[in-house]
Every structure is written in structure tokens, then in C-alpha cells.
Amino acid sequence: RTCILILINSKNASQVLFFFFFPHSEFDLPEYSVRRRYQDFDWLRNKLEESQPTHLIPPLPEKFVVKGVVDRFSEEFVETRRKALDKFLKRITDHPVLSFNEHFNVFLTAKDLNAYKKQGMALLSKMGESVKYVTGGYKLRSRPLEFAAIGEYLDTFSLKLGTIDRIAQRIIKEQLEYLVELREYGPIYSTWSGLEVELSEPLEGVSACIGNCCTALEELSEDMTDDFLPVLREYILYSESMKNVLKKRDQVQAEYEAKLEAVALKKEDRPKVPTDVEKCQDRVECFNADLKADMERWQNNKRQDFRQLLMGMADKNIQYYEKCLTAWESIIPLLQDKPETK
Amino acid sequence: FYLTNVRTVLFFRAVESQNEGQCSPVDSLWRRYSEFELLRNYLLVTFPHIVVPPLPEKRADFVWHKLSADNMDPDFVERRRIGLENFLLRVASHPVLCQDKIFYSFLTQEGGWKEMVNETGFQLKADSRLKALNATFRVKNPDKRFTELKHYSDELQSVISHLLRVRARVADRLYGVYKVHGNYGRVFSEWSAIEKEMGDGLQSAGHHMDVYAASIDDILEEEEHYADQLKEYLFYAEALRAVCRKHELMQYDLEMAAQDLTSKKQQCEELATGTVRTFSLKGMTSKLFGQETPEQREAKIKVLEEQIQEGEEQLKSKNLEGRDFVKSAWADIERFKEQKNHDLKEALISYAVMQISMCKKGIQVWTNAKECFSKM
């Protein structure tokens, strides 16, 4: 399935709507569109977590914007959101298990999602679908090595990302302060140009050049804010949700071990393993298998995502310097120009 | 010749040039900064119609945070050395100043130079500061060109000092931007430790971030030379204004002398004809205490006539002086203008070249980093 996510912004931020288009869709229609709000995405994610607890569910962009400075109506913010939501859907689509999830299917196709949601709530009380996968609070004695390693990795990983986030923010801040000074600096050459005769054009040229560099710098800072930081933060959220899945796995294993122990304590000769203990064992093994597979997939995607993200960062800086270089190179002939002798 | 620094005293060596065998071979002699100041003051007084090259600043000014305002800082001392060398080169290449004997002795004669300068009695010729300030407000017919030039030099001073101040702030901020990138180096290294395939790429990219952060030191050090070139012309503006002020003083002097002459002539006439047109204390006292005798009157007239003759001669010579001054000053000003335009153009070109070099370095570093990231 291919779908294109288009964002339509309206005056009231809570009514930001999203359109999906399915070109060449299976519905034999040239295009098919549904409207979704952010809370629908939130609902979907919760449903996926509930129904596929052994899998790693991709993160959503933050619901509430922490810094009140960001304008939720600005084009940049809306575009950043759109990209993040697009990524979210793509990650689910690429997942061999999640992409077949019933809730996901409905999310993509149902014209009236609210009706389905209500229906789901009613079903909830009847079926045990959203009944906690694990009953009771069992405590695991020790995490198996490979999952402990994953846990440690995620801890360090999110820590490092947090540091990178802070560094990137600090750089943007320093760049903006630099920009403020440059904006005062350039025009002084212009003022000077007004005092001079022969130097008038060269000085004016320098002033214009600095102005161009200012524009380039502004673009760099904006790009970093809009494209770099959000992806970084997404991965921090991803790590957090993954750690929760690890904890759930622990609980499943704990439940199994507890029940197994209980059976062993009964001291029967040739005890027959009760079916519910068998079920627990199945659950543990499934969980472990799913999680391992997802981790491998996640690691690979993460590598590709960061490769792209960091190359993008390098690219933006290269472009900034190239713009400045062009500006300065273009005024060299102007500066070297000898005025015609009067 | 060239200068080397040994703390505050400059070790100065005159090297005989191949072409001119006129310089007596003196190996080296010592000059303090204060002696440079003395030399310059002498030149200012002796050649008031010349735009005298300025000295570099005695104390560090317009600094940005990294450079200490410490006068003992080796970078500052080195730049001041270059500034003093530049000063001497400027004087030596000036068609008028280079011929001065005191300047020649400065370069060749170690002992007794100070005494020699003071013996010229140049301090006596120096115009009093108060007189100089007064003249600005009372000159009736200054040469318009000098008025415009003084205005220009004021504006130039203002704009260059503004430029230098903001440039220092710009440098400070740019330093901050570059240095923070060094933190990427550290965190990439730490991150690479927990990664398998991504590790190498991250680690090597981090190294490039360190290189990037370190590169700003040299970049900003080079920019200081540009700032120094601007500073020279900031101080030159002062020298320019001094020439204009000298013209004003001479013009003021002239106008006062003419005024004095006119009033003396009037007095003379009044005494001769007996009519009192202008108020004078003598007139009043003679009215109150009786007129003077004809003999007394005759004596007074004679004195006045002598004074008038003297006055007319003085006025003539002052007029001549004034015209000569205007002519020679304006010639040097034209020379200065050309020099200024040439030098500042060169400075702007070198500044642009510096910026280009900085951009190319930036592109290089980030391209290297991108390459490392691509291998992740």
C-alpha cells in the first residue's frame, strides 16, 4: 500500500486534519482519502501497544509542545509534525506483523473512525482483548543476559541522544546570537560607504555580502530546528517505549517462573504441567522471539535513520558554507576593480 | 630596518640597504615606546601641514573575550611591534618626512637623541590646547574644504570605531559557535562505544568535529590583522583632523591680526582728526580728565603708525603663510587620500580572502564528517 499524508491546518490547532490518499488503491478508486486527527494517531498507537505488546511500536511526535515559544500554527511546525506522522505510519507499514493489525487497517480505511472506537470500547467489556497481557505483579529475579544487554544499550543510547540534543540546541542558540551581531555589523559598512567616494562600492559590496551570510545562517538554524531536533527527540521517545516493552517481557517471564515454581512445590510424582503454565511458557518464548526480531529490525532502521540524519546535518552545514563562499567570491572582482580615471 | 621585541623595550636594528650607501652601518639600537611618541610629537609640531602617520595603540583596545586586554600578552606585543614597524615605514616612505634629520637620527643615533629633539625647542612651537579649542568656534572664513575634511574625519572616526566594536562582538560569538561543536566530538566517541556497525563512522566524524572546533583560533588570530589595518586609519583620522585644526588656528590668527590692524588704524584716524567714532577708555578718560596736549597726541599717533606698519607686514606674512599652508597641506591630503583608498581596498580584499578561506575550511571539515557518517 502506498499512501501520501497531507496536512491541512486550520485556525483552531486542535482541528488539524490529515488526509491520506491511496493512489492505485485496492478499492478500485483513483484516490481514497480519510480524515484523521492527532488524537486518532494517539488512539492507534495505544491500540497497537495493547494488541501487540510483544512488539516495538514506533513513537509519535510529542502531543504537547513543551516550549511555548513554538508556534503551533507555523508552517514549519506543521510540516515537522506531518513528517513525523508520515514516518510513524511508514514504520508500521514496514513491520511484518504490525502492518496486518486490524486496528491499523481500520485506521487507514474507515470513514468514520469514531464509530469504530466506540464499538471497540463496548467490545472491551465483553472480550478480554485489552485485558492486561499479564495478570498480577510478578517480579523477575534476573533478566537474561541478552535482554539485560538490550536494556543497558537503550539506557546509554537515550542518554547520548539527550546529550546530542542539548549540544544541538546550544549550537542553534549560539548561532542566533552570532546572527544578531552580524545583523548590526553588515550595515556599518553601508554607513561607511556613504562617507566615501572611491571606496563606496567596495564597502557597499561587503555590506551586502554580510547580509547574504546572515540569510544563509538563518536558514541553517531553521533547518536544524525543523529537521534535526525532532528526529532526535523521536528516537529518545522510541527508546523509552522500548524499555517499557522490555519490562513487560520481564513480567511475562516472571509470571511463568512463579507459576512453574508453584507447580514444583506441589511435589507430585511426575507432575503434569498444567495448561496455564504451558501457556505462560508459550507467551515467554513468543515474546522473546518477537522482541529479538524487532530489536534486530530496529537496530538496522536506526542505523539507516541516523546515517541519513547525520549526513543531512553535514549537508546543511556544507550548504551554508557554500552560500557564504559564493557571496564572498563574487565580491572579489568588485573589490579589485579599479575605478576609471576621471 | 626591522624591530624585535624584548619586553617593553624595542630592539631595533638598522640594516644597510644595498642601493643606498648613505646609511652609516649601525648594528642596532634601542628605542622605547615613549621615544616613538616623542618622535611623533616632534613631527606633528614641525610639519603641521602633513598628515602624520599614527602610532599603534599603547594598550589593547577593542578586544574580544579570548584575547586578554593584557599588554604583556605575546600576541598583542607582536601586533604592536608590527604597528611600530609600520609607523617607521610610513614615515620613511613619506616624501617630506623622510628627509627630517631628527627622524634620521632616530634610526641611526642611539645616545643623546632625546636631548637632540628637546634642543630643537619644538615644544615651544606647539599650539596650546586651549587656543586650539577656541579657534573652532570663532573662525569667520575658514577654507570650506578643510571644514568638510574635518567633518569627514569625525565621521570616519565614528564609523570605524563602531565597526571595530561590533567586529569584536562578532568574533566572540563566532568563537562560541565553533567551540560548542567540540562537544560533538566527545559524545560521538562515547556513543560509538556501544555501537557495532555505526561505531567507526561516529568515532571518526567526532574527530572532524574536534578539528572544526579547534580551527577557529587561527581564523580569529588572522582577523586581528584586519582589525589592526582598520585601527591604523581610525588613528589616521585623528591626524587628519589635526591638520584641519591647524588651518583653523592659522586662519583665526590671521583674522585676529586683521581685526587688530583695523582697530589700530581707526584709533589713529580718530586721534588725527579728533573725532571719536569708537568707544575707547582713553577717549573717556581724556573727556573726563581733560584732553591731552598736542605733543602727547603726536607721540601717540607716531607709536600707532609704527604699530600699523608692523601690523601690515605681519598680516602680509601671515597671509602668505596661510596660503602656503593651505597649498602644501592640501597636497599632502591628496596624497593621503590616495594612500587611504589603496590601503583600505587592500584590507577589504584580504578580509574577503580570509572569509573565503574560512568557508572552504568549513566545507572541507563537514564534507569529511559527511563521508564518515555515510560509512555508518
XYZ file of C-alpha atoms in Angstrom:
718
model
C 0.000 0.000 0.000
C 1.213 3.428 -0.730
C -0.277 6.382 0.940
C 0.517 10.015 0.975
C -0.043 12.034 4.049
C -1.212 15.574 3.514
C -1.703 18.044 6.269
C -4.399 20.616 6.369
C -4.086 23.233 9.009
C -6.981 25.146 10.402
C -7.334 28.099 12.725
C -8.026 26.014 15.768
C -4.981 23.851 16.337
C -6.973 21.021 17.824
C -8.624 20.520 14.490
C -5.536 19.800 12.490
C -6.636 17.273 9.941
C -4.784 14.778 7.885
C -5.639 13.362 4.569
C -4.484 10.098 3.179
C -4.520 9.428 -0.451
C -4.165 5.985 -1.852
C -3.130 6.220 -5.446
C -3.927 2.990 -7.287
C -5.673 1.740 -4.211
C -7.165 -1.665 -3.781
C -10.513 -0.004 -3.649
C -10.508 0.490 -7.380
C -10.824 4.177 -6.844
C -8.367 6.679 -8.268
C -7.969 8.036 -4.830
C -9.304 7.468 -1.397
C -8.986 9.794 1.495
C -9.773 9.744 5.152
C -9.539 12.440 7.734
C -7.618 11.868 10.916
C -6.749 13.993 13.895
C -3.688 13.726 16.116
C -5.780 12.021 18.784
C -6.655 9.345 16.250
C -2.968 8.595 15.814
C -2.674 8.507 19.586
C -5.586 6.081 19.755
C -3.991 3.880 17.103
C -0.725 3.737 18.940
C -2.426 2.775 22.192
C -4.387 0.092 20.396
C -1.234 -1.309 18.846
C 0.515 -1.365 22.195
C -2.423 -3.192 23.703
C -2.906 -5.695 20.899
C 0.765 -6.236 20.047
C 2.501 -5.951 23.374
C 5.428 -8.104 22.306
C 6.381 -5.696 19.561
C 8.097 -2.374 19.453
C 5.612 0.289 18.459
C 7.086 3.383 16.766
C 6.752 6.677 18.611
C 4.525 9.599 17.844
C 5.732 13.186 17.864
C 5.091 14.853 21.187
C 1.474 15.663 21.807
C 2.029 18.823 23.711
C 4.707 21.194 22.672
C 6.773 21.821 25.746
C 8.282 25.114 24.741
C 5.570 27.712 24.495
C 7.755 29.591 22.091
C 6.977 27.263 19.206
C 4.097 28.429 17.085
C 1.765 25.513 16.531
C 0.278 27.208 13.514
C 3.565 27.939 11.830
C 4.267 26.234 8.543
C 7.490 24.784 9.906
C 5.819 23.175 12.894
C 3.012 21.697 10.849
C 5.453 20.323 8.286
C 7.629 18.821 11.040
C 4.549 17.155 12.501
C 3.491 15.830 9.148
C 6.875 14.257 8.514
C 6.861 12.620 11.937
C 3.379 11.178 11.469
C 4.303 10.035 7.975
C 7.321 8.266 9.446
C 5.155 6.669 12.092
C 2.830 5.162 9.510
C 5.691 4.081 7.288
C 7.368 2.243 10.159
C 4.167 0.357 10.878
C 3.689 -0.416 7.219
C 7.203 -1.839 7.030
C 6.666 -4.070 10.039
C 5.778 -7.666 9.044
C 3.377 -8.090 11.930
C 2.060 -4.637 12.753
C 1.135 -3.872 9.164
C -1.531 -6.574 9.320
C -3.022 -5.347 12.538
C -6.780 -4.946 12.344
C -6.808 -1.565 14.104
C -4.235 -0.277 11.653
C -6.358 -1.455 8.763
C -9.414 0.314 10.103
C -7.374 3.436 10.821
C -6.388 3.619 7.178
C -9.768 2.870 5.694
C -12.694 3.713 7.941
C -14.539 6.874 7.003
C -15.922 7.213 10.487
C -13.267 6.165 12.942
C -15.199 7.346 15.982
C -17.900 4.772 15.449
C -15.266 2.055 15.393
C -13.662 3.453 18.511
C -16.951 3.317 20.387
C -17.561 -0.169 19.164
C -14.146 -1.112 20.397
C -14.951 0.220 23.827
C -18.068 -1.887 24.022
C -16.211 -4.966 22.880
C -13.678 -4.215 25.531
C -16.040 -5.090 28.276
C -17.047 -8.318 26.582
C -13.818 -9.660 25.188
C -10.609 -9.726 27.056
C -8.611 -8.187 24.273
C -7.346 -5.300 26.225
C -7.142 -7.284 29.365
C -3.664 -6.952 30.581
C -1.468 -9.426 28.902
C -0.020 -10.152 32.241
C -2.088 -10.525 35.349
C -0.666 -9.631 38.691
C 2.602 -8.008 39.527
C 5.263 -10.642 39.294
C 8.834 -9.699 39.879
C 11.631 -11.116 37.810
C 14.687 -12.225 39.663
C 17.181 -11.610 36.917
C 16.932 -10.538 33.347
C 18.541 -12.904 30.871
C 21.835 -11.588 29.596
C 20.769 -10.711 26.093
C 17.827 -8.640 27.297
C 19.875 -7.063 30.021
C 22.317 -6.030 27.310
C 19.470 -4.505 25.310
C 18.301 -2.622 28.400
C 21.769 -1.256 29.066
C 22.191 -0.327 25.451
C 18.918 1.595 25.437
C 19.860 3.415 28.638
C 23.188 4.602 27.259
C 21.697 5.258 23.835
C 18.968 7.584 25.090
C 21.475 9.279 27.386
C 23.794 10.046 24.477
C 20.924 11.242 22.330
C 19.872 13.547 25.132
C 23.370 14.999 25.213
C 23.388 15.465 21.447
C 20.012 17.191 21.689
C 21.389 19.647 24.223
C 24.507 20.296 22.164
C 22.463 20.900 19.020
C 20.202 23.298 20.889
C 23.193 25.141 22.292
C 24.706 25.466 18.822
C 21.472 26.893 17.468
C 21.378 29.359 20.349
C 24.972 30.454 19.750
C 24.292 30.778 16.030
C 21.327 33.022 16.659
C 23.379 35.233 18.959
C 26.080 35.370 16.303
C 23.396 36.323 13.809
C 22.260 39.227 15.982
C 25.755 40.695 15.954
C 26.208 40.107 12.221
C 22.973 41.977 11.578
C 24.452 45.042 13.249
C 27.874 44.529 11.664
C 26.914 44.488 7.987
C 25.063 47.828 7.854
C 28.024 49.683 9.369
C 29.914 49.075 6.138
C 26.967 50.632 4.365
C 27.124 53.709 6.576
C 30.841 53.982 5.886
C 30.218 53.608 2.193
C 28.155 56.783 2.345
C 31.174 58.749 3.555
C 33.483 57.610 0.799
C 33.810 58.152 -2.890
C 36.214 55.633 -4.364
C 35.602 53.109 -1.598
C 31.848 53.474 -1.789
C 31.137 50.459 -3.991
C 33.564 48.069 -2.304
C 32.199 48.920 1.140
C 28.624 48.554 -0.025
C 29.598 45.212 -1.552
C 30.967 43.966 1.755
C 27.784 45.069 3.492
C 25.610 43.158 1.031
C 27.856 40.123 1.330
C 27.490 40.002 5.100
C 23.748 40.316 4.606
C 23.775 37.221 2.399
C 25.715 35.305 5.023
C 23.098 36.304 7.576
C 20.349 34.841 5.419
C 22.296 31.620 4.941
C 22.882 31.294 8.668
C 19.239 31.836 9.428
C 18.336 29.049 7.021
C 20.843 26.697 8.658
C 19.443 27.294 12.136
C 15.883 26.860 10.926
C 16.725 23.611 9.170
C 18.404 22.221 12.247
C 15.436 23.168 14.382
C 12.872 21.759 11.968
C 14.602 18.653 10.654
C 17.295 17.568 13.072
C 15.963 18.081 16.586
C 12.529 16.458 16.110
C 14.017 13.201 14.761
C 16.447 13.079 17.649
C 13.639 13.522 20.136
C 11.577 10.872 18.385
C 14.318 8.343 18.992
C 14.518 9.263 22.648
C 10.776 8.591 22.906
C 11.268 5.368 20.974
C 13.880 4.210 23.497
C 11.563 4.951 26.383
C 8.715 2.922 24.921
C 11.108 0.092 24.116
C 12.288 -0.029 27.706
C 8.668 -0.428 28.739
C 8.286 -3.379 26.396
C 11.376 -4.915 27.989
C 9.718 -4.525 31.374
C 6.573 -6.209 30.104
C 8.678 -9.084 28.843
C 10.224 -9.361 32.292
C 6.788 -9.572 33.825
C 5.695 -12.321 31.461
C 8.811 -14.307 32.288
C 8.305 -13.648 35.998
C 4.745 -14.913 35.844
C 5.860 -18.073 34.115
C 8.674 -18.702 36.558
C 6.395 -18.083 39.534
C 3.760 -20.470 38.258
C 6.357 -23.066 37.408
C 7.777 -22.822 40.896
C 4.326 -23.199 42.377
C 3.857 -26.425 40.472
C 7.252 -27.738 41.507
C 6.388 -27.078 45.139
C 3.368 -29.355 44.927
C 5.741 -32.264 44.997
C 3.812 -34.681 42.936
C 5.421 -37.625 41.325
C 5.592 -36.981 37.643
C 3.658 -33.774 37.907
C 1.599 -32.913 34.957
C 2.325 -29.433 33.835
C -0.963 -27.590 33.881
C -2.083 -25.968 30.692
C -1.964 -22.448 32.024
C 1.741 -22.871 32.886
C 2.269 -24.170 29.363
C 0.523 -21.112 28.049
C 2.855 -18.947 30.088
C 5.841 -20.709 28.645
C 4.495 -20.109 25.157
C 3.984 -16.481 25.939
C 7.549 -16.085 27.171
C 9.000 -17.767 24.138
C 6.827 -15.765 21.733
C 7.631 -12.528 23.473
C 11.354 -13.241 23.397
C 11.275 -14.197 19.734
C 9.202 -11.173 18.707
C 11.304 -8.826 20.719
C 14.577 -10.167 19.379
C 13.348 -9.936 15.810
C 12.052 -6.413 16.386
C 15.290 -5.350 18.019
C 17.283 -6.521 15.055
C 14.948 -4.703 12.715
C 15.054 -1.633 14.939
C 18.852 -1.604 15.059
C 19.042 -1.743 11.309
C 16.458 1.005 10.806
C 18.105 3.077 13.484
C 21.444 2.826 11.734
C 19.882 3.929 8.441
C 17.888 6.709 10.096
C 20.904 8.134 11.873
C 23.081 7.787 8.853
C 20.545 9.872 6.961
C 20.035 12.312 9.832
C 23.719 12.997 10.417
C 24.539 13.160 6.713
C 21.693 15.646 6.481
C 23.207 17.725 9.244
C 26.585 17.710 7.497
C 24.876 18.629 4.246
C 23.103 21.618 5.734
C 26.390 22.931 7.111
C 28.105 22.382 3.760
C 25.331 24.268 2.011
C 25.636 27.129 4.488
C 29.359 27.483 3.852
C 28.863 27.161 0.099
C 26.370 30.021 0.120
C 28.783 32.191 2.092
C 31.672 31.205 -0.168
C 29.709 32.215 -3.254
C 28.865 35.557 -1.696
C 32.470 36.399 -0.790
C 33.944 35.124 -4.056
C 31.527 37.235 -6.022
C 32.694 40.489 -4.474
C 36.397 39.925 -5.040
C 36.233 41.341 -8.581
C 34.235 44.267 -7.235
C 36.891 44.993 -4.627
C 39.746 44.676 -7.089
C 38.080 46.840 -9.664
C 39.985 49.999 -10.477
C 37.696 52.978 -10.996
C 38.023 54.656 -14.351
C 40.319 57.643 -14.173
C 38.328 60.774 -14.440
C 65.261 48.049 9.403
C 63.089 45.821 11.496
C 62.071 45.609 15.088
C 62.128 42.796 17.521
C 60.597 42.850 20.931
C 62.243 42.376 24.225
C 59.507 43.136 26.666
C 58.686 46.825 26.580
C 61.908 47.951 25.093
C 62.289 47.506 21.395
C 65.441 46.144 19.992
C 65.812 47.968 16.797
C 68.277 47.233 14.127
C 69.129 49.322 11.117
C 70.353 47.263 8.216
C 72.212 48.987 5.467
C 70.347 48.626 2.222
C 72.230 47.565 -0.877
C 71.271 50.520 -3.009
C 71.757 53.450 -0.710
C 75.186 53.580 0.776
C 74.242 56.654 2.749
C 73.253 54.887 5.902
C 76.169 54.538 8.262
C 76.383 50.947 9.318
C 74.849 50.847 12.776
C 74.104 47.413 14.006
C 71.288 48.012 16.363
C 69.931 50.490 18.825
C 67.316 50.581 21.490
C 64.124 52.615 21.400
C 61.325 52.718 23.900
C 57.668 53.248 23.016
C 57.913 56.676 24.682
C 60.644 57.650 22.257
C 58.365 56.783 19.369
C 55.785 59.069 20.946
C 58.372 61.824 21.281
C 59.364 61.426 17.642
C 55.762 61.630 16.536
C 55.031 64.713 18.635
C 58.099 66.361 17.146
C 56.892 65.573 13.627
C 53.387 66.827 14.407
C 54.712 70.193 15.530
C 57.400 70.528 12.900
C 55.204 69.512 9.971
C 51.728 70.724 10.840
C 50.646 70.591 7.213
C 51.410 66.883 6.964
C 49.040 64.061 7.875
C 51.497 62.372 10.230
C 51.266 58.573 10.405
C 49.837 57.329 13.704
C 51.351 55.059 16.307
C 49.724 51.741 17.197
C 47.751 51.682 20.407
C 49.729 51.607 23.623
C 47.098 49.495 25.367
C 44.911 46.815 23.881
C 41.542 48.136 22.875
C 38.514 46.667 21.052
C 39.338 43.221 22.388
C 37.045 40.260 22.296
C 36.948 37.890 25.177
C 39.559 35.430 24.179
C 42.281 37.989 23.700
C 43.333 39.283 27.029
C 43.465 43.027 27.436
C 46.824 42.322 28.957
C 49.594 44.426 27.464
C 52.070 41.658 28.146
C 50.101 39.176 26.039
C 52.548 37.914 23.396
C 50.037 38.262 20.566
C 49.339 41.873 21.496
C 53.024 42.664 21.852
C 53.718 41.147 18.461
C 50.949 43.114 16.810
C 52.193 46.291 18.426
C 55.666 45.547 17.120
C 54.255 45.247 13.626
C 52.415 48.512 14.179
C 55.592 50.345 15.167
C 57.457 48.888 12.240
C 54.637 50.055 10.024
C 54.844 53.551 11.524
C 58.524 53.815 10.703
C 57.928 52.553 7.176
C 55.199 55.132 6.668
C 57.470 57.963 7.811
C 60.402 56.656 5.792
C 58.341 56.482 2.630
C 56.827 59.958 3.043
C 58.418 62.406 0.548
C 58.702 65.178 3.138
C 59.071 63.431 6.478
C 61.790 61.038 5.410
C 64.184 63.919 4.970
C 63.950 65.137 8.513
C 67.226 64.965 10.434
C 65.661 64.077 13.740
C 63.978 61.096 12.091
C 67.278 60.076 10.585
C 68.938 60.274 13.977
C 66.138 58.241 15.496
C 67.155 55.453 13.203
C 70.899 55.854 13.486
C 71.959 57.538 16.685
C 71.471 55.743 19.944
C 72.690 58.105 22.614
C 71.632 61.697 23.071
C 68.711 61.521 20.683
C 66.214 62.675 23.276
C 68.338 65.701 24.127
C 68.695 66.497 20.451
C 64.944 66.512 19.994
C 64.340 68.684 23.011
C 67.012 71.113 21.848
C 65.028 71.833 18.725
C 62.627 73.559 21.086
C 59.661 72.109 19.231
C 57.558 72.083 22.393
C 57.513 75.861 22.318
C 56.106 75.865 18.830
C 53.276 73.595 19.828
C 49.930 75.337 19.860
C 48.263 75.457 23.218
C 45.296 73.169 23.522
C 43.045 75.904 24.803
C 43.844 78.074 21.842
C 43.075 75.197 19.535
C 39.667 74.646 21.105
C 38.759 78.295 20.964
C 39.552 78.654 17.306
C 36.857 76.241 16.208
C 34.099 78.487 17.361
C 35.319 81.819 16.165
C 36.815 81.407 12.713
C 34.793 83.525 10.299
C 36.145 82.425 6.951
C 37.697 79.015 7.073
C 38.542 77.248 3.841
C 35.443 75.193 3.085
C 37.499 72.204 2.024
C 39.067 71.974 5.466
C 35.710 72.271 7.168
C 34.382 69.417 5.055
C 37.513 67.401 5.669
C 37.242 67.856 9.418
C 33.645 66.712 9.249
C 34.739 63.696 7.236
C 37.478 62.794 9.708
C 34.979 62.962 12.585
C 32.575 60.686 10.762
C 35.336 58.307 9.764
C 36.483 58.004 13.355
C 32.953 57.330 14.479
C 32.194 54.690 11.875
C 35.476 52.808 12.216
C 35.295 52.643 15.997
C 31.716 51.370 15.739
C 32.855 48.800 13.208
C 35.723 47.631 15.414
C 33.496 47.299 18.459
C 30.889 45.209 16.683
C 33.538 43.142 14.905
C 34.927 42.190 18.302
C 31.473 41.026 19.394
C 31.014 39.088 16.160
C 34.344 37.355 16.749
C 33.317 36.484 20.274
C 30.062 34.871 19.142
C 31.678 33.005 16.288
C 34.183 31.584 18.734
C 31.294 30.249 20.804
C 29.641 28.553 17.824
C 32.802 26.736 16.805
C 33.806 25.668 20.305
C 30.456 24.062 21.161
C 30.935 21.712 18.217
C 33.830 20.230 20.137
C 31.241 18.651 22.415
C 30.003 16.566 19.482
C 33.471 15.028 19.309
C 33.229 13.774 22.850
C 29.672 12.465 22.712
C 30.148 10.740 19.340
C 33.133 8.976 20.792
C 31.122 7.839 23.825
C 28.229 6.754 21.637
C 30.456 4.815 19.258
C 31.487 2.628 22.180
C 28.035 0.981 22.340
C 27.573 0.632 18.595
C 28.746 -2.075 16.262
C 28.413 -1.038 12.645
C 27.909 2.646 13.390
C 30.860 2.877 15.752
C 33.698 3.626 13.353
C 31.793 6.238 11.416
C 30.734 8.040 14.572
C 34.195 7.972 16.085
C 35.923 9.394 13.017
C 33.215 12.004 12.484
C 33.764 13.080 16.074
C 37.402 13.667 15.299
C 36.441 16.051 12.500
C 34.196 17.946 14.886
C 37.221 18.427 17.138
C 39.218 19.739 14.180
C 36.384 22.113 13.343
C 36.221 23.453 16.890
C 39.982 23.979 17.023
C 40.147 25.796 13.681
C 38.555 28.987 14.974
C 41.643 30.071 16.924
C 43.790 30.600 13.847
C 40.919 32.117 11.905
C 40.315 34.804 14.518
C 44.013 35.475 15.026
C 44.283 36.268 11.330
C 41.277 38.554 11.517
C 43.090 40.636 14.110
C 45.423 41.828 11.364
C 42.417 43.169 9.502
C 41.285 44.931 12.671
C 44.757 46.446 13.013
C 44.591 47.809 9.478
C 41.291 49.492 10.319
C 42.705 50.795 13.576
C 45.553 52.496 11.747
C 43.035 54.503 9.772
C 40.990 55.192 12.864
C 44.082 56.878 14.274
C 44.902 58.469 10.920
C 41.553 60.241 11.126
C 42.871 61.993 14.218
C 45.964 63.126 12.305
C 43.739 64.423 9.538
C 41.699 66.418 11.993
C 44.912 67.879 13.454
C 45.822 69.358 10.055
C 42.359 70.894 9.731
C 42.614 72.323 13.203
C 45.990 73.850 12.351
C 44.409 75.583 9.381
C 41.645 76.895 11.625
C 44.196 78.194 14.100
C 46.169 79.952 11.408
C 43.014 81.400 9.945
C 41.912 82.540 13.396
C 45.301 84.110 13.982
C 45.042 85.892 10.655
C 41.567 87.181 11.361
C 42.599 88.416 14.790
C 45.615 90.173 13.329
C 43.489 91.816 10.628
C 40.956 92.861 13.234
C 43.675 94.315 15.424
C 45.131 96.215 12.474
C 41.769 97.664 11.546
C 41.106 98.892 15.061
C 44.581 100.460 15.308
C 44.025 102.266 12.016
C 40.737 103.527 13.301
C 42.330 104.756 16.525
C 44.980 106.527 14.533
C 42.415 108.247 12.387
C 40.407 109.341 15.379
C 43.414 110.841 17.057
C 44.429 112.625 13.877
C 41.025 114.073 13.129
C 39.914 114.476 16.699
C 36.682 112.641 16.184
C 35.780 109.763 18.337
C 33.857 107.167 16.488
C 34.511 104.236 18.613
C 34.441 103.974 22.316
C 37.812 103.770 23.951
C 38.901 104.032 27.546
C 41.467 106.654 26.610
C 38.773 108.656 24.918
C 36.628 108.559 28.006
C 39.422 109.429 30.394
C 40.511 112.297 28.229
C 36.954 113.545 28.244
C 36.751 113.250 32.000
C 40.201 114.434 32.874
C 40.853 116.782 30.065
C 42.328 116.413 26.674
C 45.915 115.600 26.173
C 48.401 118.029 24.826
C 49.101 118.118 21.117
C 52.581 116.763 21.827
C 51.131 113.816 23.652
C 48.735 113.223 20.792
C 51.504 113.382 18.213
C 53.529 110.855 20.176
C 50.610 108.501 20.311
C 49.961 108.797 16.601
C 53.580 108.043 15.856
C 53.510 104.915 18.021
C 50.329 103.777 16.350
C 51.733 104.405 12.896
C 54.719 102.240 13.737
C 52.477 99.548 15.062
C 50.307 99.787 11.972
C 53.288 99.338 9.719
C 54.459 96.373 11.723
C 50.957 95.022 11.693
C 50.646 95.302 7.948
C 53.887 93.477 7.424
C 52.840 90.772 9.844
C 49.480 90.478 8.143
C 51.170 90.101 4.791
C 53.439 87.359 6.029
C 50.594 85.657 7.848
C 48.555 85.707 4.662
C 51.446 84.203 2.795
C 51.960 81.595 5.471
C 48.305 80.773 5.381
C 48.249 80.354 1.631
C 51.388 78.243 1.684
C 49.945 76.090 4.401
C 46.725 75.522 2.524
C 48.627 74.636 -0.611
C 51.087 72.204 0.936
C 48.546 70.725 3.331
C 46.134 70.064 0.525
C 48.858 68.403 -1.500
C 49.590 66.032 1.356
C 45.909 65.451 1.897
C 45.515 64.373 -1.705
C 48.469 62.043 -1.265
C 46.874 60.709 1.895
C 43.514 60.147 0.229
C 45.088 58.023 -2.455
C 47.056 56.065 0.113
C 43.931 55.545 2.204
C 41.845 54.343 -0.728
C 44.565 51.953 -1.804
C 45.259 50.589 1.673
C 41.645 50.130 2.667
C 40.822 48.417 -0.589
C 43.694 46.026 0.055
C 42.410 45.480 3.581
C 38.912 44.666 2.331
C 40.303 42.273 -0.244
C 42.386 40.470 2.356
C 39.318 40.317 4.607
C 37.272 38.741 1.833
C 40.097 36.293 1.171
C 40.087 35.364 4.867
C 36.350 34.743 4.774
C 36.727 32.615 1.654
C 39.422 30.554 3.336
C 37.213 30.087 6.392
C 34.306 28.920 4.220
C 36.497 26.470 2.351
C 37.787 25.029 5.621
C 34.221 24.654 6.829
C 33.194 22.861 3.655
C 36.202 20.566 3.945
C 35.541 19.570 7.544
C 31.838 18.940 7.068
C 32.483 17.013 3.865
C 34.881 14.812 5.786
C 32.325 14.346 8.541
C 29.641 13.539 5.978
C 31.888 10.901 4.490
C 32.307 9.331 7.933
C 28.560 9.385 8.504
C 27.991 7.747 5.130
C 30.070 4.814 6.282
C 27.826 4.211 9.273
